[in-house]
JSON list of C-alpha atoms in Angstrom, two decimals:
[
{"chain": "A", "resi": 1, "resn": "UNK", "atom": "CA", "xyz": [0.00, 0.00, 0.00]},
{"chain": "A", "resi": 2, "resn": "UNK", "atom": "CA", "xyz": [2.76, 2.64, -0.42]},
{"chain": "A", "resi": 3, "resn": "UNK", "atom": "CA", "xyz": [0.73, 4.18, -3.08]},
{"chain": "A", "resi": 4, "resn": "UNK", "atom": "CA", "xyz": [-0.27, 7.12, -0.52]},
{"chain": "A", "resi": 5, "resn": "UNK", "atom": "CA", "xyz": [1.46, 8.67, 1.72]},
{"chain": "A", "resi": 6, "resn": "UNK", "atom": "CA", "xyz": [0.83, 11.08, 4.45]},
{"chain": "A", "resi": 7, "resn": "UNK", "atom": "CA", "xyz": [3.33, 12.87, 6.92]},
{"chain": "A", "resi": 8, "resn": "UNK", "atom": "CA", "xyz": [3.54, 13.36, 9.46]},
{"chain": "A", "resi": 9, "resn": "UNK", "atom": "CA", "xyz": [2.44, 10.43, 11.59]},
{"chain": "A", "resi": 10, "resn": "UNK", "atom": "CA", "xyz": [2.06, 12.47, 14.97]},
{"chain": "A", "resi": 11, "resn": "UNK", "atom": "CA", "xyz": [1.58, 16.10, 14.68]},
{"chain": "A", "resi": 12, "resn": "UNK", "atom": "CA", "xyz": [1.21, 18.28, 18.02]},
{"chain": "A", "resi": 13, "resn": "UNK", "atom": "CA", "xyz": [-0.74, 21.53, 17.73]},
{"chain": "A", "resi": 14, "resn": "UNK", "atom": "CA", "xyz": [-0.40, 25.12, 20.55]},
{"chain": "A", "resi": 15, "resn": "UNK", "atom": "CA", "xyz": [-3.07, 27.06, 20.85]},
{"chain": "A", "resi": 16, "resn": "UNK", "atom": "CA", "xyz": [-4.03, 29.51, 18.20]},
{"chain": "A", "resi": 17, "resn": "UNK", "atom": "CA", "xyz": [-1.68, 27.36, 15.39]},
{"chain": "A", "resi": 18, "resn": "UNK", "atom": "CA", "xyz": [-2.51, 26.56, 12.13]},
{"chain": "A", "resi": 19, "resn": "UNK", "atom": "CA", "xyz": [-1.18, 23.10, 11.11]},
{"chain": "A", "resi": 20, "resn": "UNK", "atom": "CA", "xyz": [-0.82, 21.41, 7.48]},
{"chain": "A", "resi": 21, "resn": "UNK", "atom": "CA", "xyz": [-0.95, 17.67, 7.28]},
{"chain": "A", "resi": 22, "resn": "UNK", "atom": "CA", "xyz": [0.60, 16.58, 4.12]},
{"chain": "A", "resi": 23, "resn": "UNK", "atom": "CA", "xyz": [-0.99, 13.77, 1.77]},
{"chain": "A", "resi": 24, "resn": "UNK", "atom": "CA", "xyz": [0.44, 12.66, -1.67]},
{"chain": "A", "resi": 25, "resn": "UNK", "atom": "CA", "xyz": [-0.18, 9.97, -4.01]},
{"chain": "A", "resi": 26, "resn": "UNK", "atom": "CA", "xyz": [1.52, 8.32, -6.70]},
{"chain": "A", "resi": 27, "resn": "UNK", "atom": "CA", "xyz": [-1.53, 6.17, -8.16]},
{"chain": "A", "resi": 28, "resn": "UNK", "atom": "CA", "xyz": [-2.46, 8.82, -11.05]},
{"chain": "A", "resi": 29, "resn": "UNK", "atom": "CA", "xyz": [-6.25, 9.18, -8.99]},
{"chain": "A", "resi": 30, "resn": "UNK", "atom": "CA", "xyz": [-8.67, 11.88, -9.76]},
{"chain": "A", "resi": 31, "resn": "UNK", "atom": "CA", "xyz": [-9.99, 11.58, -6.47]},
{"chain": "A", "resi": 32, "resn": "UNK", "atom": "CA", "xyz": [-9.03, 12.61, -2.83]},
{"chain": "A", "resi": 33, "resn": "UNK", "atom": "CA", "xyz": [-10.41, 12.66, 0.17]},
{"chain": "A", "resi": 34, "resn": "UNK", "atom": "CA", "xyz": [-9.65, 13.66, 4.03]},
{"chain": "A", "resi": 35, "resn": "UNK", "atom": "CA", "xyz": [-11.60, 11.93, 6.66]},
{"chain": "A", "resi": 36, "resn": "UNK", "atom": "CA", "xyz": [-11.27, 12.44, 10.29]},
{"chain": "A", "resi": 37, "resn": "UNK", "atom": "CA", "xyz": [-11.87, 9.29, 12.83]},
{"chain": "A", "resi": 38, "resn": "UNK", "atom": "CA", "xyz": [-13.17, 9.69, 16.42]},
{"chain": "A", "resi": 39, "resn": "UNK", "atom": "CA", "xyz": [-13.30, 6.85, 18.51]},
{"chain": "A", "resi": 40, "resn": "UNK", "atom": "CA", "xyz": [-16.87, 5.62, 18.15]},
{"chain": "A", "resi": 41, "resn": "UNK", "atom": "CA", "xyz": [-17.58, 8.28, 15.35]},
{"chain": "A", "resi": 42, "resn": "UNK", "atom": "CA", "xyz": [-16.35, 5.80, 12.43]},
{"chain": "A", "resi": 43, "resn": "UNK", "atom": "CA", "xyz": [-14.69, 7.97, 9.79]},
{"chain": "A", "resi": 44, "resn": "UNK", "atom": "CA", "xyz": [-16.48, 11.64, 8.83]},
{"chain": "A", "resi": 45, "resn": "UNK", "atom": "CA", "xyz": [-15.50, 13.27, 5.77]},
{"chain": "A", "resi": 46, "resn": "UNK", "atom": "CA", "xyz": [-13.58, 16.75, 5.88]},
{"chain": "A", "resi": 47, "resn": "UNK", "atom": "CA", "xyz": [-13.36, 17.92, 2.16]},
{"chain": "A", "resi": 48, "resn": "UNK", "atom": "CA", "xyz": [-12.91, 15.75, -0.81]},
{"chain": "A", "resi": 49, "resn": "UNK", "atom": "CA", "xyz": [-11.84, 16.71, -4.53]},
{"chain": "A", "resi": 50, "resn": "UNK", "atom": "CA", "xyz": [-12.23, 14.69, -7.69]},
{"chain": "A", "resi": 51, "resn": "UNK", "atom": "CA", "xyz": [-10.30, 17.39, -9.97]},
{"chain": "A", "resi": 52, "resn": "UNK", "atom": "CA", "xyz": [-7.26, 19.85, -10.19]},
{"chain": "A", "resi": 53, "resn": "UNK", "atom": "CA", "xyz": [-7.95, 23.01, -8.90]},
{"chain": "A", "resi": 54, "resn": "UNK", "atom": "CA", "xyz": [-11.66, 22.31, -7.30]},
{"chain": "A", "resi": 55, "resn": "UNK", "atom": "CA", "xyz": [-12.86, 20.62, -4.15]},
{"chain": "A", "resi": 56, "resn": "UNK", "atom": "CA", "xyz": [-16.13, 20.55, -1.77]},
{"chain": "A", "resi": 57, "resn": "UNK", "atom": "CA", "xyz": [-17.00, 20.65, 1.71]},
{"chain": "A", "resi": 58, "resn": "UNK", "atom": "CA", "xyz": [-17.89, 17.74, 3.58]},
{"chain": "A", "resi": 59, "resn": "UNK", "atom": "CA", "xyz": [-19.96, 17.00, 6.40]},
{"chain": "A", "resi": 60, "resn": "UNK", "atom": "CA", "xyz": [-17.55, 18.46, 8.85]},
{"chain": "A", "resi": 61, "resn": "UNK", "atom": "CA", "xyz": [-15.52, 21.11, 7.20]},
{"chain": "A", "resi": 62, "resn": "UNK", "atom": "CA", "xyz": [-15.72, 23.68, 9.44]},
{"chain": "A", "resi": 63, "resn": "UNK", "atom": "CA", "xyz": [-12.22, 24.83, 10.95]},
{"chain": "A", "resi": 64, "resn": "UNK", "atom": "CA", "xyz": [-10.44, 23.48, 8.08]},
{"chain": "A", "resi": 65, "resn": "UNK", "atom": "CA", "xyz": [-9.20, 24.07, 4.85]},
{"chain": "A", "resi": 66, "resn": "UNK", "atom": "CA", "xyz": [-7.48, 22.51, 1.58]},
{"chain": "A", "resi": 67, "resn": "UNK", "atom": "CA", "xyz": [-6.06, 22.97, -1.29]},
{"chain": "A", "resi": 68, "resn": "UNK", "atom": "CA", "xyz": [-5.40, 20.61, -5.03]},
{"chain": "A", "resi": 69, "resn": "UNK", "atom": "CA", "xyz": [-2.98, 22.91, -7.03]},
{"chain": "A", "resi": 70, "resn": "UNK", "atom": "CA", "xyz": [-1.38, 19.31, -8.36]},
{"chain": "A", "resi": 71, "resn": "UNK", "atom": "CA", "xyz": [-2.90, 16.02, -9.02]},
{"chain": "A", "resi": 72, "resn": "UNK", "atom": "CA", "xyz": [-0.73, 14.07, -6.66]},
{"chain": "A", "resi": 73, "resn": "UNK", "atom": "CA", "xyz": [-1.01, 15.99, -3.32]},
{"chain": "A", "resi": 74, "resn": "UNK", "atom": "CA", "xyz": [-4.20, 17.26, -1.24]},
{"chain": "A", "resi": 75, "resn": "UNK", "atom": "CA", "xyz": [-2.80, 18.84, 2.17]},
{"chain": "A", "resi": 76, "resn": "UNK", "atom": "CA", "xyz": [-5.26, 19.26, 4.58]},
{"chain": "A", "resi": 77, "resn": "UNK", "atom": "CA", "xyz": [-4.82, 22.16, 7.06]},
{"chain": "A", "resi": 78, "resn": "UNK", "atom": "CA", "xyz": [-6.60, 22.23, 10.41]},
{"chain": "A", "resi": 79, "resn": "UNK", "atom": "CA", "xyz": [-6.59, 26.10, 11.31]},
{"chain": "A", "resi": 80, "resn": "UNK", "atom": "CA", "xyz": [-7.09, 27.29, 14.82]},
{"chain": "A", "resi": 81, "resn": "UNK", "atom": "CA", "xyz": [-10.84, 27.81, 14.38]},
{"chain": "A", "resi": 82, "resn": "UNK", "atom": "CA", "xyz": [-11.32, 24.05, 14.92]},
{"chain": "A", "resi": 83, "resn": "UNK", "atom": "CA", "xyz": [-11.60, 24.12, 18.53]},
{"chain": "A", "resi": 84, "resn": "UNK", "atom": "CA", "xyz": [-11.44, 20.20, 18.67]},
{"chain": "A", "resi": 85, "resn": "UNK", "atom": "CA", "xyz": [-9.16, 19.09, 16.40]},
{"chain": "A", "resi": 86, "resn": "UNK", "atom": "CA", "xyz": [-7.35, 15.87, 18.64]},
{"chain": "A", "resi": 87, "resn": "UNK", "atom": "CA", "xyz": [-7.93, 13.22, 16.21]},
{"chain": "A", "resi": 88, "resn": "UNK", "atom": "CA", "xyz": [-6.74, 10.41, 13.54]},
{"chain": "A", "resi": 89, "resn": "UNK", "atom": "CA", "xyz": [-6.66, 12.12, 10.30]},
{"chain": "A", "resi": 90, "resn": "UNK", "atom": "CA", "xyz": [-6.91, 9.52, 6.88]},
{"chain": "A", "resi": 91, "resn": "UNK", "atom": "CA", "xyz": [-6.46, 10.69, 3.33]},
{"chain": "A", "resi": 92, "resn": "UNK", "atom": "CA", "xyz": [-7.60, 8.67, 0.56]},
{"chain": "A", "resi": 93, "resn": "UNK", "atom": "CA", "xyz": [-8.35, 8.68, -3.43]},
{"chain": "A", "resi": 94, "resn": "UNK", "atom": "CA", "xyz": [-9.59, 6.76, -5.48]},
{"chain": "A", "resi": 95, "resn": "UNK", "atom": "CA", "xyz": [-9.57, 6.14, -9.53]},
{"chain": "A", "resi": 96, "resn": "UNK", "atom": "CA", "xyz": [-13.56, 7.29, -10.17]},
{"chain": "A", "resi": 97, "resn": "UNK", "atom": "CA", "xyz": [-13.63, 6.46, -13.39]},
{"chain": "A", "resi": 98, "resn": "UNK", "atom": "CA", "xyz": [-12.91, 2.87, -12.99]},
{"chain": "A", "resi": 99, "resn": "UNK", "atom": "CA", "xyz": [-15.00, 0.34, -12.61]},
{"chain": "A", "resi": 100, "resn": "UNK", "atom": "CA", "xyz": [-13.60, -0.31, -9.05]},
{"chain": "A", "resi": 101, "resn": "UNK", "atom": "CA", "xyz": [-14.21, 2.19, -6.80]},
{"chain": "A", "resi": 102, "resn": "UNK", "atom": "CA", "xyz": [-11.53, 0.73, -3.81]},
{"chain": "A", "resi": 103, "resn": "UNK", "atom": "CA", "xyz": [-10.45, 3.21, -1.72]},
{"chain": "A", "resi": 104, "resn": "UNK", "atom": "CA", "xyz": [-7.00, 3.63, -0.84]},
{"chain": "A", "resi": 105, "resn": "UNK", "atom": "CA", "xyz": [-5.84, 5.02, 2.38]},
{"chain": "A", "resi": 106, "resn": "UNK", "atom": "CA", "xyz": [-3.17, 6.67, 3.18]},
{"chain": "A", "resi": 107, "resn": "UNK", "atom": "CA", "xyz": [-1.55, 5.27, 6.92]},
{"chain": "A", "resi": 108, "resn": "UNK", "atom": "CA", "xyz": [-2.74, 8.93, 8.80]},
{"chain": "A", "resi": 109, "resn": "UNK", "atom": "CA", "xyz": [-1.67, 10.75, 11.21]},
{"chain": "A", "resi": 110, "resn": "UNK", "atom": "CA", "xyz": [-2.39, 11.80, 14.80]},
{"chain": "A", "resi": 111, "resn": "UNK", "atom": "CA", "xyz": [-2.92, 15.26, 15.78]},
{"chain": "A", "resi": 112, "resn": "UNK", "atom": "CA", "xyz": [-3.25, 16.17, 19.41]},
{"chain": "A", "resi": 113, "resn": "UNK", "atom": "CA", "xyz": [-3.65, 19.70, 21.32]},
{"chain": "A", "resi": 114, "resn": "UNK", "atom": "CA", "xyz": [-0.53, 20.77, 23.42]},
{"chain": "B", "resi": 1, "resn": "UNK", "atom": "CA", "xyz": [-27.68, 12.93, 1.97]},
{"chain": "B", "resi": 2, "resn": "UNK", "atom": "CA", "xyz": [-26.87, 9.13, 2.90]},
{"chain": "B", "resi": 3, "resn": "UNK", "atom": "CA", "xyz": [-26.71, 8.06, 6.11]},
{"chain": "B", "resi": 4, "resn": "UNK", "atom": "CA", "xyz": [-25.49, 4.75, 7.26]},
{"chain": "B", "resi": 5, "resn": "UNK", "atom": "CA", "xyz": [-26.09, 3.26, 10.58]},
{"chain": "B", "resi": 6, "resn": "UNK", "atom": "CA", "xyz": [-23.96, -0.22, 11.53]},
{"chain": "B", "resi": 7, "resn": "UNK", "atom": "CA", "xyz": [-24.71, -2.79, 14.55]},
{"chain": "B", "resi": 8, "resn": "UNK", "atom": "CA", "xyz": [-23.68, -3.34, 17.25]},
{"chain": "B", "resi": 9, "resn": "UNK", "atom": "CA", "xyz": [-21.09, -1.11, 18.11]},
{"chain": "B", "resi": 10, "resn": "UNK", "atom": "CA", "xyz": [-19.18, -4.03, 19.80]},
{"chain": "B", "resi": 11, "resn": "UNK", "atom": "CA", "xyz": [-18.78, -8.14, 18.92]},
{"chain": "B", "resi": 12, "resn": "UNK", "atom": "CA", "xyz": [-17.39, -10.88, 21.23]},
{"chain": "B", "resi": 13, "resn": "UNK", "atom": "CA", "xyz": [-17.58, -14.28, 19.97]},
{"chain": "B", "resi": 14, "resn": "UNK", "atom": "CA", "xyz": [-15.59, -17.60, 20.88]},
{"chain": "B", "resi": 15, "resn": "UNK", "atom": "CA", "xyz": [-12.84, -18.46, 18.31]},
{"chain": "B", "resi": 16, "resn": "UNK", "atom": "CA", "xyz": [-14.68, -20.32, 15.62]},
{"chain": "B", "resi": 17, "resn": "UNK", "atom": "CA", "xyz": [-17.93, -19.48, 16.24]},
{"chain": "B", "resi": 18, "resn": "UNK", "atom": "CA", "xyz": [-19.46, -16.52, 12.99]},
{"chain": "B", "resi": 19, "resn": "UNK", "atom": "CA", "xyz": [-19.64, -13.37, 13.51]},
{"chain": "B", "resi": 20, "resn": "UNK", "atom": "CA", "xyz": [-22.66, -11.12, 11.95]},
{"chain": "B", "resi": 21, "resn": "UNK", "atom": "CA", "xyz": [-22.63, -7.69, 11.36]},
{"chain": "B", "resi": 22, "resn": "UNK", "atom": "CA", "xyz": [-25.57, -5.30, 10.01]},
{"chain": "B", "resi": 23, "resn": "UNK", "atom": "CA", "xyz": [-25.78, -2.17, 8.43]},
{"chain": "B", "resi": 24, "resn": "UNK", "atom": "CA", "xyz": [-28.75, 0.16, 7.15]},
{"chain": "B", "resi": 25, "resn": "UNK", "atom": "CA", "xyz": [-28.77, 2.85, 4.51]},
{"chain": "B", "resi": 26, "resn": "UNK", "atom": "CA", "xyz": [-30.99, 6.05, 3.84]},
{"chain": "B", "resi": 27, "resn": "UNK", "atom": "CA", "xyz": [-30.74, 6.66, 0.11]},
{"chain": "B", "resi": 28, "resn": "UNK", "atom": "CA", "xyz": [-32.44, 4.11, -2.56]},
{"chain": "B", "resi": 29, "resn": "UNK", "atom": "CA", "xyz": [-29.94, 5.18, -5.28]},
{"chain": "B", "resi": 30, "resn": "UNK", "atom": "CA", "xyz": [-27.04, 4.21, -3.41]},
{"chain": "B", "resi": 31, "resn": "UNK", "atom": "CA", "xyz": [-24.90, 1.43, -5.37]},
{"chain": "B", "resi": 32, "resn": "UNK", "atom": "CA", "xyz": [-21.75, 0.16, -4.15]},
{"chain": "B", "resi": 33, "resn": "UNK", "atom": "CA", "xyz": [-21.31, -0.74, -0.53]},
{"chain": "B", "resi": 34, "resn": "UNK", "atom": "CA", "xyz": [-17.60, -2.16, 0.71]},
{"chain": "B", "resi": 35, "resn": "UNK", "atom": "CA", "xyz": [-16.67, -3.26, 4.04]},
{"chain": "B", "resi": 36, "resn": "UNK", "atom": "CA", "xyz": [-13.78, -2.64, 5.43]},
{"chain": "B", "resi": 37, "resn": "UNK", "atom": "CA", "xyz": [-11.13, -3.88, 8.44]},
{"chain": "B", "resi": 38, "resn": "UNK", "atom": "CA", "xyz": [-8.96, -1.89, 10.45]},
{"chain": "B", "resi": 39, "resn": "UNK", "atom": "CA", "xyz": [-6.88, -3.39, 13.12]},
{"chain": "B", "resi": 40, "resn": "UNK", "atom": "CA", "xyz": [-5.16, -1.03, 15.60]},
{"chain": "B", "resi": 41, "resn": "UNK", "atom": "CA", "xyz": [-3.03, 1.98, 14.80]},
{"chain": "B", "resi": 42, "resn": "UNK", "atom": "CA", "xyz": [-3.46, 0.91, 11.34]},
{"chain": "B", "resi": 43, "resn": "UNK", "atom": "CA", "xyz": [-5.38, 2.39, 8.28]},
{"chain": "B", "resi": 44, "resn": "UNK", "atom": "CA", "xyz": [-8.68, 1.02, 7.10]},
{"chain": "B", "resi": 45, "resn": "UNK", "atom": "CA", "xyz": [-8.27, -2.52, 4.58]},
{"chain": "B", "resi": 46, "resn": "UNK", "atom": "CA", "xyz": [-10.64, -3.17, 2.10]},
{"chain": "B", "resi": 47, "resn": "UNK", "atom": "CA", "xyz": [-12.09, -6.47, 2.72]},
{"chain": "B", "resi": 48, "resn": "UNK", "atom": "CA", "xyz": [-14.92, -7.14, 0.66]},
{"chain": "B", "resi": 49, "resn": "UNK", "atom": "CA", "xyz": [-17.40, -5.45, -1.42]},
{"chain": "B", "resi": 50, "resn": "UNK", "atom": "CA", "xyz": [-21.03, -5.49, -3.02]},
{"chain": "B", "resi": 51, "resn": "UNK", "atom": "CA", "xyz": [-22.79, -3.52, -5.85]},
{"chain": "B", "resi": 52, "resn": "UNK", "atom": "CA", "xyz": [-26.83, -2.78, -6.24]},
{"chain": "B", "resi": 53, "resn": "UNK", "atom": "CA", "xyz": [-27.12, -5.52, -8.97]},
{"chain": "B", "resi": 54, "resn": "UNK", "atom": "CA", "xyz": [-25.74, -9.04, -6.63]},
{"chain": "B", "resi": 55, "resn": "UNK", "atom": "CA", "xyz": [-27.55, -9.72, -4.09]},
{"chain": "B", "resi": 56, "resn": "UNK", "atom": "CA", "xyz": [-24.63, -12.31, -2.31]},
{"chain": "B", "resi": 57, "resn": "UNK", "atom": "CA", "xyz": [-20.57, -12.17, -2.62]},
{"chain": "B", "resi": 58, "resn": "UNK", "atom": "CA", "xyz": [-18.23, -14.87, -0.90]},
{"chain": "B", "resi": 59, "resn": "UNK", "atom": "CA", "xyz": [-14.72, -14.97, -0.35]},
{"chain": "B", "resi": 60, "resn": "UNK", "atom": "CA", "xyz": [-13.68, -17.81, 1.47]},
{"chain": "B", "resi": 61, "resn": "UNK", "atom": "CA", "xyz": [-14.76, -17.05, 4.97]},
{"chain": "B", "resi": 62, "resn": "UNK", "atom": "CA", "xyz": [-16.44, -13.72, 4.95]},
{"chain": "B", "resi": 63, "resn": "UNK", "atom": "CA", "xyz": [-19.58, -12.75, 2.75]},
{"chain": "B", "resi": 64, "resn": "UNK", "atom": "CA", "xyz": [-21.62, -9.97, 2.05]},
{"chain": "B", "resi": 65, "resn": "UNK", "atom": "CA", "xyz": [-25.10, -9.78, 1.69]},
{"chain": "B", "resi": 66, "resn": "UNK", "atom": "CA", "xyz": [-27.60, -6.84, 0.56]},
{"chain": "B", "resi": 67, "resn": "UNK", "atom": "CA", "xyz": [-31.01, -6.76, 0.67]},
{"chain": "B", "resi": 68, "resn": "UNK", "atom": "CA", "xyz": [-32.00, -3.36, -1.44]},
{"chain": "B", "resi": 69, "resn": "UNK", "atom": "CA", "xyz": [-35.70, -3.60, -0.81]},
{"chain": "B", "resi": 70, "resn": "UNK", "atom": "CA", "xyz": [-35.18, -3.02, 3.19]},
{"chain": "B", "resi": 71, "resn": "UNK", "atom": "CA", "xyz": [-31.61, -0.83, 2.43]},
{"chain": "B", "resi": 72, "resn": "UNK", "atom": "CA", "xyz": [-29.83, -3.19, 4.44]},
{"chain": "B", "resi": 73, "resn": "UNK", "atom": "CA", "xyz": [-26.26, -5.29, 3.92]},
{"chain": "B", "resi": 74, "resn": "UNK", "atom": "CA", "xyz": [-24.64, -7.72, 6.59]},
{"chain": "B", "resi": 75, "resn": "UNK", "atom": "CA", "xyz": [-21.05, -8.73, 6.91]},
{"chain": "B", "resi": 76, "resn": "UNK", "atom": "CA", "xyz": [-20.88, -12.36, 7.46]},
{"chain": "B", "resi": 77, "resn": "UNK", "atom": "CA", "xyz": [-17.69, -13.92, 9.15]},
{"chain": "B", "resi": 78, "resn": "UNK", "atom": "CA", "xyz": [-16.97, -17.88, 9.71]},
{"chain": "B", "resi": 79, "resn": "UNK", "atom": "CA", "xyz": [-15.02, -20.12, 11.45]},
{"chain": "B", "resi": 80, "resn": "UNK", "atom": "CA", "xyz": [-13.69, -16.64, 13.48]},
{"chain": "B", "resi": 81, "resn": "UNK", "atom": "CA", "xyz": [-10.08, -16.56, 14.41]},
{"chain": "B", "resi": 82, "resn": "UNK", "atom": "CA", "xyz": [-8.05, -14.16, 16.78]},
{"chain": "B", "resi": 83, "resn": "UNK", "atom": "CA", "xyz": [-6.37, -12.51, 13.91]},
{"chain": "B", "resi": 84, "resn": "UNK", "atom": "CA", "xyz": [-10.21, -11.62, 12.41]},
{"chain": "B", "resi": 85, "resn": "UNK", "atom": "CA", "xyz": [-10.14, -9.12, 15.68]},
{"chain": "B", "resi": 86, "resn": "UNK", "atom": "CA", "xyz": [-10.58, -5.58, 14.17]},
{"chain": "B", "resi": 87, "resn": "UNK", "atom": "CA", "xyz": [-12.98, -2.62, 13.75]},
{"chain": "B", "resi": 88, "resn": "UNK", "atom": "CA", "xyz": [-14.52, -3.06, 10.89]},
{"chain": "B", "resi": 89, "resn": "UNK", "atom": "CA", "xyz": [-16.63, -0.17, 8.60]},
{"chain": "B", "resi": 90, "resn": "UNK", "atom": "CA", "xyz": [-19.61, -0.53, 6.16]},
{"chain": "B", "resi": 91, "resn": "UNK", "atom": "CA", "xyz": [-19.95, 2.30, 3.81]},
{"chain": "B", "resi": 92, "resn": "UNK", "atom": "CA", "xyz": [-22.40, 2.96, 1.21]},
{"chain": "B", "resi": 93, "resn": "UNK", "atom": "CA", "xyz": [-22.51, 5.32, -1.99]},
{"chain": "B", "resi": 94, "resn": "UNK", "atom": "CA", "xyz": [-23.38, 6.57, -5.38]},
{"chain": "B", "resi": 95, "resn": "UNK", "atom": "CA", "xyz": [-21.62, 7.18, -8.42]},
{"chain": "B", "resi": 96, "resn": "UNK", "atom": "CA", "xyz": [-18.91, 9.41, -7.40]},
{"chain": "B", "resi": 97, "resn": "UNK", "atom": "CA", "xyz": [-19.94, 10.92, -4.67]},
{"chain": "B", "resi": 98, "resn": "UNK", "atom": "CA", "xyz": [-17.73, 9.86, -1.54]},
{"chain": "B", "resi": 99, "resn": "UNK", "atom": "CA", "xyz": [-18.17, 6.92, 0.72]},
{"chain": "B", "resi": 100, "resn": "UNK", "atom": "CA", "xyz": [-20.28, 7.38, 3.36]},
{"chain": "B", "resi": 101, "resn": "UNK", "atom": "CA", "xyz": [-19.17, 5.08, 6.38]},
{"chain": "B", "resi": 102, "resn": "UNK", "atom": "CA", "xyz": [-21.34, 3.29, 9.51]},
{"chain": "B", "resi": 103, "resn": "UNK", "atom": "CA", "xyz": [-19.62, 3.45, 12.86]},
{"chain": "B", "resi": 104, "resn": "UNK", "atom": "CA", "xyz": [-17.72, 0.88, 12.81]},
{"chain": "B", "resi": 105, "resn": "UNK", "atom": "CA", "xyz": [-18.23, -2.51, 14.94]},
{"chain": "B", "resi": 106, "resn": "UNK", "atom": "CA", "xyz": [-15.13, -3.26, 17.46]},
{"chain": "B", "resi": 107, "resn": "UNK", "atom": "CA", "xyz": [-14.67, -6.97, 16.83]},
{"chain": "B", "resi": 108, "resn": "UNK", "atom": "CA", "xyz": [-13.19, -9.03, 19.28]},
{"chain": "B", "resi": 109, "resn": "UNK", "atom": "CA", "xyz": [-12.56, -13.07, 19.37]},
{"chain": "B", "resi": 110, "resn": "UNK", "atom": "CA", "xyz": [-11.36, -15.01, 21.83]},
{"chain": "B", "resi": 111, "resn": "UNK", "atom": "CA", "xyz": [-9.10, -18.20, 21.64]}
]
């Protein structure tokens, strides 16, 4: 699975910081995704983007933001208007326009409030 | 939008015995609906998967089954074993919009 690739694995965040977690793959997919796991929660989705240059919100995008400027790489930054942001953090993609639609995950990373 | 609700939250069965879990879906036009495994500190596996038009997948000892009149699928697992112990996910969606994902069901079988 080293087809995605997020950094860093354990991120620590002060008060009032903005922090970027980093997610790139090399699988040529349209389609990425950032989802955010809770224990209990399952996984919620953060913002997603199936082209270049364009994404959408998801069901919990407040207090974040992201950006596609290149195929391969989605960073996902958590900004300090997120006043709960201690959690797993998963990127994914996935080829749309195939006739599987298997989502790969990157291996995430932690972020935790100092 | 979709929403996908998964039971029970937790699952402890004797090594060997099968394991069953259920999930429910809100939207009709949903289509595909994978299950996936995650085992601690680890990202999520996919482990099996179902589309609108079968109604039953196998793969050796887990199988999937849907039921798209009552929006419901079920995981099936046989024969457990302790390395089977895992959260595991349903999801559901449409086309290309994203997954949506259940809960997740904390798995746990004992030798």
């Amino acid at each position: 699975d080293g087809g995605i690739t997020q950094s860093p694995k354990y991120l620590f965040r002060k008060e009032g910081q903005n922090v970027t977690l980093s997610c790139e793959q090399n699988l040529n997919h349209d389609a990425m995704y950032w989802y955010r796991q809770d224990p209990g929660q399952g996984l919620r989705l953060i913002y997603y983007s199936q082209i270049v240059n364009d994404f959408q919100k998801g069901d919990i995008a407040e207090g974040y933001s992201v950006s596609r400027e290149k195929k391969e790489s989605f960073p996902l930054t958590v900004t300090s208007a997120q006043k709960n942001p201690t959690a797993f953090y998963l990127c994914a993609s996935r080829d749309q326009y195939a006739t599987n639609e298997k989502l790969f995950f990157g291996s995430g990373t932690q972020l935790s409030v100092l | 939008g979709e929403n996908v609700e998964q039971h029970p939250s937790t699952l402890s069965v004797q090594e060997g015995d099968s394991a069953v879990i259920k999930c429910t879906y809100s939207d009709s036009a949903s289509n595909y609906f994978p299950w996936y495994k995650q085992e601690l500190g680890k990202r999520p596996q996919l482990i099996i998967d179902i589309r609108s038009n079968v109604g039953e997948k196998k793969d050796q000892r887990i199988a999937v089954t849907l039921n798209k009149t009552a929006k419901h699928f079920s995981l099936h697992i046989t024969e457990t074993q302790p390395e089977d112990s895992a959260v595991y996910f349903c999801a559901a969606s449409k086309g290309n919009t994203p997954l949506v994902f259940g809960k997740g069901t904390r798995l746990s079988v004992i030798a």
